[in-house]
Tab-separated table of C-alpha atoms and ligand atoms in Angstrom:
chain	number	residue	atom	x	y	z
A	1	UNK	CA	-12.343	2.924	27.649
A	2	UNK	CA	-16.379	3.246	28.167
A	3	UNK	CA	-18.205	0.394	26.399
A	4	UNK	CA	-19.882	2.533	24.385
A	5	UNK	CA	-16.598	3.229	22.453
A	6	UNK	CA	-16.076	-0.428	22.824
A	7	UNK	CA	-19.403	-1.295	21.394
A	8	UNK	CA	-19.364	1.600	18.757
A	9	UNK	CA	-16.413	-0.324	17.457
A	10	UNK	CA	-17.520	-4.010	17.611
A	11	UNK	CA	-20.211	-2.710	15.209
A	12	UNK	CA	-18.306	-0.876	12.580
A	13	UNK	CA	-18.887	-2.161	9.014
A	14	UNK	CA	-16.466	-1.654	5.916
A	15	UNK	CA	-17.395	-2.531	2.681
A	16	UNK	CA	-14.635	-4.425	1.017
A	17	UNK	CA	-13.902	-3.785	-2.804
A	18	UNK	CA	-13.533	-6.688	-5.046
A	19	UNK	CA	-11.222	-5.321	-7.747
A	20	UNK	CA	-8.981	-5.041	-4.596
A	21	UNK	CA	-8.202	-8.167	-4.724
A	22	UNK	CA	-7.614	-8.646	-8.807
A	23	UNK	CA	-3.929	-7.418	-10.125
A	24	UNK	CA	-4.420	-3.605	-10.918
A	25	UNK	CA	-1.775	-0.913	-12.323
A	26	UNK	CA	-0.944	2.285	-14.002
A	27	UNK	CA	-0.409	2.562	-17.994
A	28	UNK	CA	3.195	1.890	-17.139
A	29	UNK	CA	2.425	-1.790	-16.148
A	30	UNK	CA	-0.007	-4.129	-14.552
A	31	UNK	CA	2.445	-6.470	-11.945
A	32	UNK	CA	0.597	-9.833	-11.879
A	33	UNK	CA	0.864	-11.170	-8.582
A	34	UNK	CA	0.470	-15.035	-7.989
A	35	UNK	CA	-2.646	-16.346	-6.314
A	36	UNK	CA	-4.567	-13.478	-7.577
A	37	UNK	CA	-8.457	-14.650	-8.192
A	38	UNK	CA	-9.528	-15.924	-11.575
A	39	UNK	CA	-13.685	-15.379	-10.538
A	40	UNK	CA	-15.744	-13.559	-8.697
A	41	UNK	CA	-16.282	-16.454	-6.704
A	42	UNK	CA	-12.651	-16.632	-5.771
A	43	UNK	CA	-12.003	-12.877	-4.860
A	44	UNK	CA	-15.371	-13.303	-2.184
A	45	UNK	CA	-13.349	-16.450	-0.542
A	46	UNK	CA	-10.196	-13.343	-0.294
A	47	UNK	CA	-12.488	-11.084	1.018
A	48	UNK	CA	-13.962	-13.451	3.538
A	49	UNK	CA	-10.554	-13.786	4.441
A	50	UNK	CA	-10.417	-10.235	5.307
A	51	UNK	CA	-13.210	-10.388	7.428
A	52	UNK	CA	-12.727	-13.327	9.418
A	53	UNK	CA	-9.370	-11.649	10.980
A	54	UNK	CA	-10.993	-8.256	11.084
A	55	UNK	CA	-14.687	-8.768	12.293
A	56	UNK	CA	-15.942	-5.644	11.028
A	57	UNK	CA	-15.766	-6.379	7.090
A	58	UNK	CA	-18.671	-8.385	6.232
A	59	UNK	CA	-19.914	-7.001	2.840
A	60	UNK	CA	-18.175	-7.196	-0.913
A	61	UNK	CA	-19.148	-4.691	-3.474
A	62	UNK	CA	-19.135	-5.896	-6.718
A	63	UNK	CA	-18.151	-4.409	-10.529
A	64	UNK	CA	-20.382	-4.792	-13.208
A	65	UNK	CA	-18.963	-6.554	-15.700
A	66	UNK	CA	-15.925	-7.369	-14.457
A	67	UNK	CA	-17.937	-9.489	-11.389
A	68	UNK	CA	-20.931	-10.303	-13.808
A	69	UNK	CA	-21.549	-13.853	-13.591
A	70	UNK	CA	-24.941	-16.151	-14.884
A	71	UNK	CA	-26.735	-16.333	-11.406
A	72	UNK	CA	-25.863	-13.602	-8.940
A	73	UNK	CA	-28.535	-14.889	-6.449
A	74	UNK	CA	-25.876	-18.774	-6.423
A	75	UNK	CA	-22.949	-16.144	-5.684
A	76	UNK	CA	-24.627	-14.373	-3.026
A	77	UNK	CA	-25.284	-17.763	-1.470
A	78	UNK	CA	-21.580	-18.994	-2.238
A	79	UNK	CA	-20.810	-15.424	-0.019
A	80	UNK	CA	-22.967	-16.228	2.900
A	81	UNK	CA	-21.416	-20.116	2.540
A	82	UNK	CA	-18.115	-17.917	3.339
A	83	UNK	CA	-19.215	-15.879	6.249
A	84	UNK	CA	-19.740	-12.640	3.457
A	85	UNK	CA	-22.494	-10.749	1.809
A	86	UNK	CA	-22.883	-9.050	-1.514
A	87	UNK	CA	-22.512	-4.875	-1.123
A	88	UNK	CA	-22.618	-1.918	-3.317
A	89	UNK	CA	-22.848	-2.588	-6.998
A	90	UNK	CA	-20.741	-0.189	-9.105
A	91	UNK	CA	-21.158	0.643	-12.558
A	92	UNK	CA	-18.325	0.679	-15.322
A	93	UNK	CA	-19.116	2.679	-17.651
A	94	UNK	CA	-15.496	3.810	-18.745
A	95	UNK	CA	-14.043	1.069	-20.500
A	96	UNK	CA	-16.207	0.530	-23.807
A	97	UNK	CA	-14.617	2.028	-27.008
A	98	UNK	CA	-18.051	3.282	-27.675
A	99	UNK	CA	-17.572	5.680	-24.607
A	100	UNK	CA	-14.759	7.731	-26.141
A	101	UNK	CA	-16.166	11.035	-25.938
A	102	UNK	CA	-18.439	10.508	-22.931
A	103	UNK	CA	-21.462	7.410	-22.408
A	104	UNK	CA	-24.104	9.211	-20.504
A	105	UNK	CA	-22.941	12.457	-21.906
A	106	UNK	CA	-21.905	11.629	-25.549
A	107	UNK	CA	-22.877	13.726	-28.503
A	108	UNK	CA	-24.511	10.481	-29.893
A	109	UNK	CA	-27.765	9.242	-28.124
A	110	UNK	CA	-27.670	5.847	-29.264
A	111	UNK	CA	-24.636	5.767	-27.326
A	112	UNK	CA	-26.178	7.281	-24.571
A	113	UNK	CA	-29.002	4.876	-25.058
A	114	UNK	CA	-26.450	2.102	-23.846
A	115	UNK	CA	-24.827	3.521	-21.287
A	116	UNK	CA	-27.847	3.907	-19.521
A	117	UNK	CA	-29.121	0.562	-20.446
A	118	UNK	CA	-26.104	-0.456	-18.769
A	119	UNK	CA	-27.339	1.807	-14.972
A	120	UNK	CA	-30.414	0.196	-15.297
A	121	UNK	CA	-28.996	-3.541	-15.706
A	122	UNK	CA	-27.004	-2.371	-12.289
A	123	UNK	CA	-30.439	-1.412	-10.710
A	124	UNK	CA	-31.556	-5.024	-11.630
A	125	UNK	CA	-28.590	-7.057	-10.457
A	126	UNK	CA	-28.958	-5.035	-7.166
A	127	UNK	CA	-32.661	-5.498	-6.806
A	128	UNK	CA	-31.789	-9.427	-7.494
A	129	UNK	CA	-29.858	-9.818	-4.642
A	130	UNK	CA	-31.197	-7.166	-2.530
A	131	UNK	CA	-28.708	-4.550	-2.512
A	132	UNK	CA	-29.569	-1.126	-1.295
A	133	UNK	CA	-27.060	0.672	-3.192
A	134	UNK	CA	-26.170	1.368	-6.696
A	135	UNK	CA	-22.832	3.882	-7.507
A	136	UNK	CA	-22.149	5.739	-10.422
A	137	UNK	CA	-18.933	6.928	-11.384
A	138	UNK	CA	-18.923	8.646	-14.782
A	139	UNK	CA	-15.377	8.801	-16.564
A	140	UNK	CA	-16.895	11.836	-18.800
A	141	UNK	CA	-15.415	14.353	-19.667
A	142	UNK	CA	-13.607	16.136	-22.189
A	143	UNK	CA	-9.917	16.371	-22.893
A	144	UNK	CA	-10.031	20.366	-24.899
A	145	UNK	CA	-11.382	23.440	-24.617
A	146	UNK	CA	-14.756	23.677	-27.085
A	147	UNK	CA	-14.379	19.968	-27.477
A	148	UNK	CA	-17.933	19.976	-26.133
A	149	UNK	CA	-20.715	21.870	-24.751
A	150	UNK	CA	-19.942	21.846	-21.139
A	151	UNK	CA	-24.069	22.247	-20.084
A	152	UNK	CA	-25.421	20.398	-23.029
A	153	UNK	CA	-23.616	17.421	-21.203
A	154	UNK	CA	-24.879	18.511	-18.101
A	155	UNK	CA	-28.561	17.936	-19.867
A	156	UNK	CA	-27.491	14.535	-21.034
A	157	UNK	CA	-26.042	13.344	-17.651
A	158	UNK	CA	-29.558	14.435	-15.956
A	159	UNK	CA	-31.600	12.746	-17.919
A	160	UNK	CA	-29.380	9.411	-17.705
A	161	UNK	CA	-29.555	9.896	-13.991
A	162	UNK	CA	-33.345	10.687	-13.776
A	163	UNK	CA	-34.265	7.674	-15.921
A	164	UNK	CA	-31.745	5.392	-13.577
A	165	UNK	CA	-32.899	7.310	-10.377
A	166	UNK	CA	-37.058	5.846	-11.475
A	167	UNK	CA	-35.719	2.648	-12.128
A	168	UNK	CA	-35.056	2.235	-8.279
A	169	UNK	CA	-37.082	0.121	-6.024
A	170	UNK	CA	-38.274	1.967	-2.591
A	171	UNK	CA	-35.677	0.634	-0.957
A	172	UNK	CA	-32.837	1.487	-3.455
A	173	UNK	CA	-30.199	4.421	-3.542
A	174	UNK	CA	-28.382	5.817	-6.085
A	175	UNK	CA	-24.713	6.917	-5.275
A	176	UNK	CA	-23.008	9.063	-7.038
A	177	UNK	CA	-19.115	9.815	-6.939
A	178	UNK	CA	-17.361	12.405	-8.215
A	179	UNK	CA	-13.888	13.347	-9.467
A	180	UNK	CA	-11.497	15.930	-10.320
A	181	UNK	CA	-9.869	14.586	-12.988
A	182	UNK	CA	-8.521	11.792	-15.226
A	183	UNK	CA	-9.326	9.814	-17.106
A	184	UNK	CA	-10.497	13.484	-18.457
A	185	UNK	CA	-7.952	16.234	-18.055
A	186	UNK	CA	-9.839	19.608	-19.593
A	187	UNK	CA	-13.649	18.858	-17.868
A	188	UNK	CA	-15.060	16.236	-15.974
A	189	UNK	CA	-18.928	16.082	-16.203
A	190	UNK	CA	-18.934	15.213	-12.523
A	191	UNK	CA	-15.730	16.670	-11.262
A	192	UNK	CA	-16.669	17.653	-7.268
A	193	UNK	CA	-19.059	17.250	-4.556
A	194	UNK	CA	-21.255	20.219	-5.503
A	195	UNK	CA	-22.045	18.980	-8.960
A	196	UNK	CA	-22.431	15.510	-7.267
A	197	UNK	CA	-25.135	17.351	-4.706
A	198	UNK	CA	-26.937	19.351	-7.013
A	199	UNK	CA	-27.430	16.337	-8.966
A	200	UNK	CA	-28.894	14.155	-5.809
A	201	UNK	CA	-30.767	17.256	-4.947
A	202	UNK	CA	-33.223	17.612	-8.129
A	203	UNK	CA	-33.229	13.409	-8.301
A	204	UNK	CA	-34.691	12.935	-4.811
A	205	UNK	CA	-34.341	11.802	-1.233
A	206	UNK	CA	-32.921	8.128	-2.846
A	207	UNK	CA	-29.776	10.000	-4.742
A	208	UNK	CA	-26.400	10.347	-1.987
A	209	UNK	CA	-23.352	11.761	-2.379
A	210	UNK	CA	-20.324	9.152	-2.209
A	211	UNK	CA	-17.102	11.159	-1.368
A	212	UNK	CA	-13.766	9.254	-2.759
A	213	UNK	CA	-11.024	10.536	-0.747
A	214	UNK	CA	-8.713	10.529	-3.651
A	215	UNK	CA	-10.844	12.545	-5.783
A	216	UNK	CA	-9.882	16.064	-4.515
A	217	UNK	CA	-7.697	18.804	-5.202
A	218	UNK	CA	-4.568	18.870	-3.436
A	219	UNK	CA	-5.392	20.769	-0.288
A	220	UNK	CA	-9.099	20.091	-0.465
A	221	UNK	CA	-10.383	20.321	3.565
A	222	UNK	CA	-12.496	17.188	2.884
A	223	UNK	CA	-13.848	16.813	6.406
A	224	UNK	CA	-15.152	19.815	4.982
A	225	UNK	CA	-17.520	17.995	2.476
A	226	UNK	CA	-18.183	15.459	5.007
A	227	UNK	CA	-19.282	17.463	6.888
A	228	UNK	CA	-21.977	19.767	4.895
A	229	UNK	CA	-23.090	16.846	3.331
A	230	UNK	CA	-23.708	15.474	7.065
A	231	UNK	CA	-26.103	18.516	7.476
A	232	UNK	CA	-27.745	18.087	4.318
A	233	UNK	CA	-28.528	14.273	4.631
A	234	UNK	CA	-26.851	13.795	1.256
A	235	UNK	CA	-23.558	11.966	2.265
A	236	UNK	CA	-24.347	8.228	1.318
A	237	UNK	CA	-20.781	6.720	1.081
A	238	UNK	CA	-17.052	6.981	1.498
A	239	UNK	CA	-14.668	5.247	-1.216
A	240	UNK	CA	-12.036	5.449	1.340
A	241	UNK	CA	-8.036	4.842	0.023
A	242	UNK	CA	-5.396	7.652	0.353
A	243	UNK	CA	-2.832	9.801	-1.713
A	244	UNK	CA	0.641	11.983	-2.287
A	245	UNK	CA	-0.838	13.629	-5.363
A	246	UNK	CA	-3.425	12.050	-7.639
A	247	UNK	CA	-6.100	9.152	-7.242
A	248	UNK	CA	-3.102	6.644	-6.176
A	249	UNK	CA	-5.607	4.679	-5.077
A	250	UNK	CA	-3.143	3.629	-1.642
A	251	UNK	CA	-4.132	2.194	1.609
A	252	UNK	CA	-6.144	4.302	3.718
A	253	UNK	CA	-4.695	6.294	6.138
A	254	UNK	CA	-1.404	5.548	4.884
A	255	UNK	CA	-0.591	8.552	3.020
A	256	UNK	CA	-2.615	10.670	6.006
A	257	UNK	CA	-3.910	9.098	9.044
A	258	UNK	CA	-4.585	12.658	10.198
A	259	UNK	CA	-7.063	14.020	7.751
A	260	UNK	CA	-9.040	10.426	8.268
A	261	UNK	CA	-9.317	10.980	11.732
A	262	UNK	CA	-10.481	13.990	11.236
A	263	UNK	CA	-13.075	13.020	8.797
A	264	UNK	CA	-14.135	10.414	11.029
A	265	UNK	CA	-13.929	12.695	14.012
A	266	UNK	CA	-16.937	14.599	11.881
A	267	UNK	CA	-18.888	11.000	11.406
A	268	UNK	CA	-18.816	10.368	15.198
A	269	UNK	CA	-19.963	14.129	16.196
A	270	UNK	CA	-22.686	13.242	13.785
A	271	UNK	CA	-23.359	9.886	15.232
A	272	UNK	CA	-23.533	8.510	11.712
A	273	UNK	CA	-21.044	5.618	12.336
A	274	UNK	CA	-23.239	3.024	13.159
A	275	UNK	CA	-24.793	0.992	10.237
A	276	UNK	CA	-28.534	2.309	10.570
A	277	UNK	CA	-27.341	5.840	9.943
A	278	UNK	CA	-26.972	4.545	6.171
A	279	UNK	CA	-23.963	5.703	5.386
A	280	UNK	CA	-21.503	3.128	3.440
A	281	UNK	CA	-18.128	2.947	4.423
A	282	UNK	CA	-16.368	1.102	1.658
A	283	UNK	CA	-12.635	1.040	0.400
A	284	UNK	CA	-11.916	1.647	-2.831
A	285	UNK	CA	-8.035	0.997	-3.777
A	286	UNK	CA	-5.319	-1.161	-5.838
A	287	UNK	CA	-2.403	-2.979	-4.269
A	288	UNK	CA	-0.732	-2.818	-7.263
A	289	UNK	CA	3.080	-4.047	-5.803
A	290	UNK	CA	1.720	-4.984	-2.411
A	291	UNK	CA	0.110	-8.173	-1.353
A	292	UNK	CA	-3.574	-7.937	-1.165
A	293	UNK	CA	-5.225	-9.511	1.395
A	294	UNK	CA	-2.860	-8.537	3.664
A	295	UNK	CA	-3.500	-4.852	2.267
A	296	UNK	CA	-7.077	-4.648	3.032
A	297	UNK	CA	-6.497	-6.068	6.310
A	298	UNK	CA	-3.977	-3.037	7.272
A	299	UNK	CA	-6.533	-0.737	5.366
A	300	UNK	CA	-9.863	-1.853	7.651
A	301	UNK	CA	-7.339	-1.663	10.941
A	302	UNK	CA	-6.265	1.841	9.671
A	303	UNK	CA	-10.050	2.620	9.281
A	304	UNK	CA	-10.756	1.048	13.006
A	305	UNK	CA	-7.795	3.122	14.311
A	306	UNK	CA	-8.684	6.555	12.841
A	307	UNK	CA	-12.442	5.505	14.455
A	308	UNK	CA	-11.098	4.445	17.671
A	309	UNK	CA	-9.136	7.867	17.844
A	310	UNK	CA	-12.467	9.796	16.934
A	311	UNK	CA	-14.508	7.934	19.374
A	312	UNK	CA	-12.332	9.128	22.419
A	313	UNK	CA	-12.436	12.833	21.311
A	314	UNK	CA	-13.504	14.166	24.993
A	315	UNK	CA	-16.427	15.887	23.315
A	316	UNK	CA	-17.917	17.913	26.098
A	317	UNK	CA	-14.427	19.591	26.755
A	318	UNK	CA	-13.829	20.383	22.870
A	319	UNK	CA	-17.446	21.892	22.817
A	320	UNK	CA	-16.430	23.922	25.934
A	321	UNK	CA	-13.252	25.080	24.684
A	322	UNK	CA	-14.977	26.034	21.398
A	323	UNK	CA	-17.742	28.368	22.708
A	324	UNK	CA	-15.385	29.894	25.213
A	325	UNK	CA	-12.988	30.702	22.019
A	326	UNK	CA	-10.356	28.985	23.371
A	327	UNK	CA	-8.498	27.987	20.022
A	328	UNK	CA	-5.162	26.165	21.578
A	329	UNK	CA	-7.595	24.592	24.057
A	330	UNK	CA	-9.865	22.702	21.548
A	331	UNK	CA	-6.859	21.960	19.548
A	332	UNK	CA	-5.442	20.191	22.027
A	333	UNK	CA	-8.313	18.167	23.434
A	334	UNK	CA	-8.812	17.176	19.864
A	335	UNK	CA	-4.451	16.119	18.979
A	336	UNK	CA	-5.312	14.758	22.686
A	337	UNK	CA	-7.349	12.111	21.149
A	338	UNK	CA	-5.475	11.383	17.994
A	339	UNK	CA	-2.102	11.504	19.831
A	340	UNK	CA	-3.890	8.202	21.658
A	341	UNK	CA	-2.285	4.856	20.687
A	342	UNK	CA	-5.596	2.900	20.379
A	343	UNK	CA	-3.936	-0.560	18.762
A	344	UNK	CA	-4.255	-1.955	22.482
A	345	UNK	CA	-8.185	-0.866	22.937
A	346	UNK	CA	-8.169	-2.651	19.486
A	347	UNK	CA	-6.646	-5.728	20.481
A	348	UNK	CA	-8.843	-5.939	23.516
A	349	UNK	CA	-11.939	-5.443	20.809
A	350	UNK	CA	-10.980	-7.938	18.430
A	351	UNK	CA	-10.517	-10.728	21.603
A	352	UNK	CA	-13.900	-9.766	22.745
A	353	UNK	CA	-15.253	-10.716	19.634
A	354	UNK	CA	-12.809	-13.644	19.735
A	355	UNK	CA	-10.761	-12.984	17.113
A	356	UNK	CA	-7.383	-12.489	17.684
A	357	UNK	CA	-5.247	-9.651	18.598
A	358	UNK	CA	-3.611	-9.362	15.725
A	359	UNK	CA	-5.045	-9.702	12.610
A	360	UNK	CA	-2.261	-9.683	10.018
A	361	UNK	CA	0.100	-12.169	12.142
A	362	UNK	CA	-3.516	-14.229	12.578
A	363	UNK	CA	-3.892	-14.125	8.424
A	364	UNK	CA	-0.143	-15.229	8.067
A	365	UNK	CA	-0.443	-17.933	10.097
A	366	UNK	CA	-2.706	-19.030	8.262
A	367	UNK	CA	-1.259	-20.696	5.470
A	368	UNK	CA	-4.128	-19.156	2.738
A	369	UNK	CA	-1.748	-17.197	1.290
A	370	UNK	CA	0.341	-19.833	0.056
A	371	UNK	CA	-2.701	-22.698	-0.385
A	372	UNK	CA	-4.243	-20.043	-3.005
A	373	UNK	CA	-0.706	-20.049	-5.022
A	374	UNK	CA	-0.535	-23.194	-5.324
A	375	UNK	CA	-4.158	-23.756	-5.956
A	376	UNK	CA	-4.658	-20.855	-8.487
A	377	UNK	CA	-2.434	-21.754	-11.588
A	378	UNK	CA	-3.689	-21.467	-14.973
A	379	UNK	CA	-6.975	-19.288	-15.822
A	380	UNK	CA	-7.136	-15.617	-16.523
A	381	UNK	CA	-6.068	-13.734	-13.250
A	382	UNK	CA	-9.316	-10.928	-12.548
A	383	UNK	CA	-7.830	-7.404	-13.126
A	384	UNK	CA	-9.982	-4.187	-14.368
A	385	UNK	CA	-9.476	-5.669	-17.714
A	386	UNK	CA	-8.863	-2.596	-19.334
B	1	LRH	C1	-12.880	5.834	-10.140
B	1	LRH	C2	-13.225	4.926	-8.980
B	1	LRH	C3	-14.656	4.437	-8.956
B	1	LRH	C4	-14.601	2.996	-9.323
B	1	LRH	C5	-13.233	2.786	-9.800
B	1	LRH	C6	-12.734	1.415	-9.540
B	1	LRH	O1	-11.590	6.361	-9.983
B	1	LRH	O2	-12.866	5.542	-7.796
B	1	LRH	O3	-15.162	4.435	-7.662
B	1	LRH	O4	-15.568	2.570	-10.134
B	1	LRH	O5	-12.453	3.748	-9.123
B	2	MN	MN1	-14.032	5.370	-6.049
C-alpha cells in the first residue's frame, strides 16, 4: 500500500465524545455500569485511554454543563498531563424545564434571553481554552400542529444564532447540527441539513454544517449531504455513530459499514481528510449495555477501516469508468476497494507508530479496566443527567 495511504492514515484525527464514556440510556432505563467516571477529569483519563491504543484520537469534546468545572484552563492542562486535548464544546440547551416549548425559539423572550446567554457562555469557555469550535444542537420544536408559528421560530432561532455567531473570536466556528426528530415529534426548528445551511449561509463564512449520521430519514443518501456541503465549503463536522431506525446512537459503522465508506469515500475524493482541511471528525454515541472504552476503541478502528477502504479506491480507473458510462465498471472498482480487508494495512500502521497491532487486546491487557472499578466506588457516576 503507497505511503501516502499509509501516511493519510497515521494522521487521521477523531474527536472523542465525553458523555461516551458516562452511563447513558433510553426512558426505559439508564444501566449503570461500574467504573463509569464521576468528573470530567476522570472521563479525559478514559479517553486518553482510547487514544493511547488508537493513535489517531487525541482530542475530547466537552458538554456544557454536564463537563463544566471551576477552571477549564487546570483541566485542559490535566488533558495534556494525559497525552489529550480539549475539542469541540457542545451546548445543552435541552434539559432545563424552562425550555419546554423551545429555548432559542420559545414564545417567551426572557427565556430566550437565557438560552442564548447560555451559547455565549459556550463561546467563552471555548475562547478560554482555545477551542476552534462551538456546536449547537437545538432540541426545539413542537410536538402539534398550530402549537406554534413554524417561521416566527425561525425569526427567534436567527437572531439567537446571529447574536452567538458575533460573539465569536476570528478564529472561532459555529457548528450547527441538525435533526429529524425527537425529542420533538410534529416540527423540529432545525430538522435537516438545508435548514442547517441556510442558516450558516446568512451567518457567515465562521457558521458549518455538522452532519450527525443518525439524524436522517430512513433512506436518506447521506454521502449525498456530504457531499454538496463539500462543494459549498459548509460541511464543518461529522457526529459520527450508526443506526437500525432512529438516533440509536450505536457504534459507527456497526449498523452500516457500507454507507460510511461511502461517505468517507466522498471526504477522500475531496481531500478533506487531513486535519488542515477543517473538518471535525468526532463520534457522538452511548454504550448504553456495552463497555465503553472498549466501545470507542472499536468505533475509531471502524472509522480507520471505512478510511483505509476509501483511501485505496483506484481513483483514476473509477473516473475512467465514469466518463466512459461504464456503470458495472465503476461499481466494481469502487466494491473493489471496500471488498479490501484493510485490518492488516492497519496493523502495520498502528506498529509504525509503535503502538500495537491490536488495540482492543492491547487495552485489555491492560488491567485499566478493572483498576478504575475498583478505584471508582462511591460519588455520583457522570451520565446526561437528565
Ligand atoms: C443530539 C446529539 C447532539 C448532542 C447530543 C449528546 O441528539 O446528537 O449532538 O448534543 O446528541
Ligand atoms: Mn450529535
Amino acid at each position: 500500500m503507497t505511503e501516502a495511504v499509509r501516511a493519510a492514515l497515521r494522521a487521521q484525527r477523531i474527536e472523542l465524545p465525553s458523555w461516551a464514556f458516562g452511563n447513558s440510556g433510553t426512558r426505559f432505563k439508564v444501566f449503570a455500569q461500574q467504573g463509569v467516571p464521576r468528573t470530567p477529569y476522570e472521563k479525559i483519563e478514559d479517553a486518553a485511554q482510547v487514544h493511547r491504543y488508537t493513535g489517531v484520537a487525541p482530542t475530547v469534546a466537552l458538554h456544557i454543563p454536564w463537563d463544566k468545572v471551576d477552571d477549564y484552563t487546570h483541566l485542559a492542562a490535566f488533558a495534556k498531563e494525559h497525552g489529550v486535548g480539549l475539542g469541540t464544546i457542545n451546548a445543552n440547551v435541552f434539559q432545563d424545564n424552562d425550555y419546554m416549548l423551545g429555548s432559542v425559539t420559545n414564545p417567551d423572550p426572557a427565556i430566550r434571553r437565557k438560552a442564548t446567554d447560555h451559547l455565549l457562555e459556550c463561546v467563552d469557555i471555548a475562547a478560554q481554552i482555545g477551542v476552534r469550535d462551538v456546536k449547537l444542537w437545538f432540541s426545539d420544536g413542537t410536538n402539534y400542529p398550530g402549537q406554534d408559528s413554524i417561521r416566527a421560530r425561525q425569526d427567534r432561532l436567527a437572531e439567537a444564532l446571529q447574536e452567538t455567531y458575533d460573539a465569536l473570536g476570528d478564529d472561532q466556528r459555529l457548528l450547527l447540527e441538525y435533526k429529524l426528530f425527537e425529542p420533538a415529534f410534529y416540527t423540529t426548528d432545525v430538522p435537516d441539513w438545508g435548514t442547517a445551511y441556510a442558516h450558516c449561509l446568512r451567518l457567515g463564512p465562521k457558521a458549518e454544517v455538522v452532519i450527525d449520521t443518525g439524524h436522517h430519514a430512513p433512506g436518506t443518501n447521506i454521502e449525498f449531504i456530504v457531499a454538496f456541503l463539500l462543494r459549498e465549503a459548509k460541511l464543518g463536522a461529522f457526529d459520527f455513530n450508526s443506526r437500525f431506525y432512529a438516533d440509536d446512537d450505536l457504534m459507527v459503522g456497526s449498523a452500516d459499514p457500507f454507507q460510511l465508506f461511502r461517505i468517507m469515500h466522498e471526504i477522500v475524493l475531496a481531500d478533506a481528510l487531513k486535519p488542515e482541511a477543517g473538518i471535525a471528525f468526532m463520534l457522538d454515541q452511548c454504550h448504553n449495555i456495552e463497555p465503553k472504552i472498549p466501545a470507542q476503541i472499536r468505533s475509531v478502528m471502524n472509522v480507520q477501516e471505512a478510511t483505509a477502504k476509501a483511501l485505496l479506491v483506484d481513483h483514476d480507473a473509477l473516473a475512467a469508468a465514469q466518463n466512459s458510462g461504464d456503470v458495472l465498471g465503476a461499481n466494481a472498482v469502487f466494491m473493489d476497494a471496500y471488498n479490501t480487508d484493510v485490518r492488516p494495512l492497519l496493523a502495520e500502521v498502528r506498529q509504525e507508530m509503535g503502538l500495537e497491532a491490536d488495540p482492543i487486546a492491547a487495552y485489555k491487557g491492560s488491567g485499566y479496566a478493572d483498576k478504575i472499578v475498583a478505584e471508582r466506588v462511591g460519588g455520583q457516576q457522570a451520565g446526561w443527567g437528565a
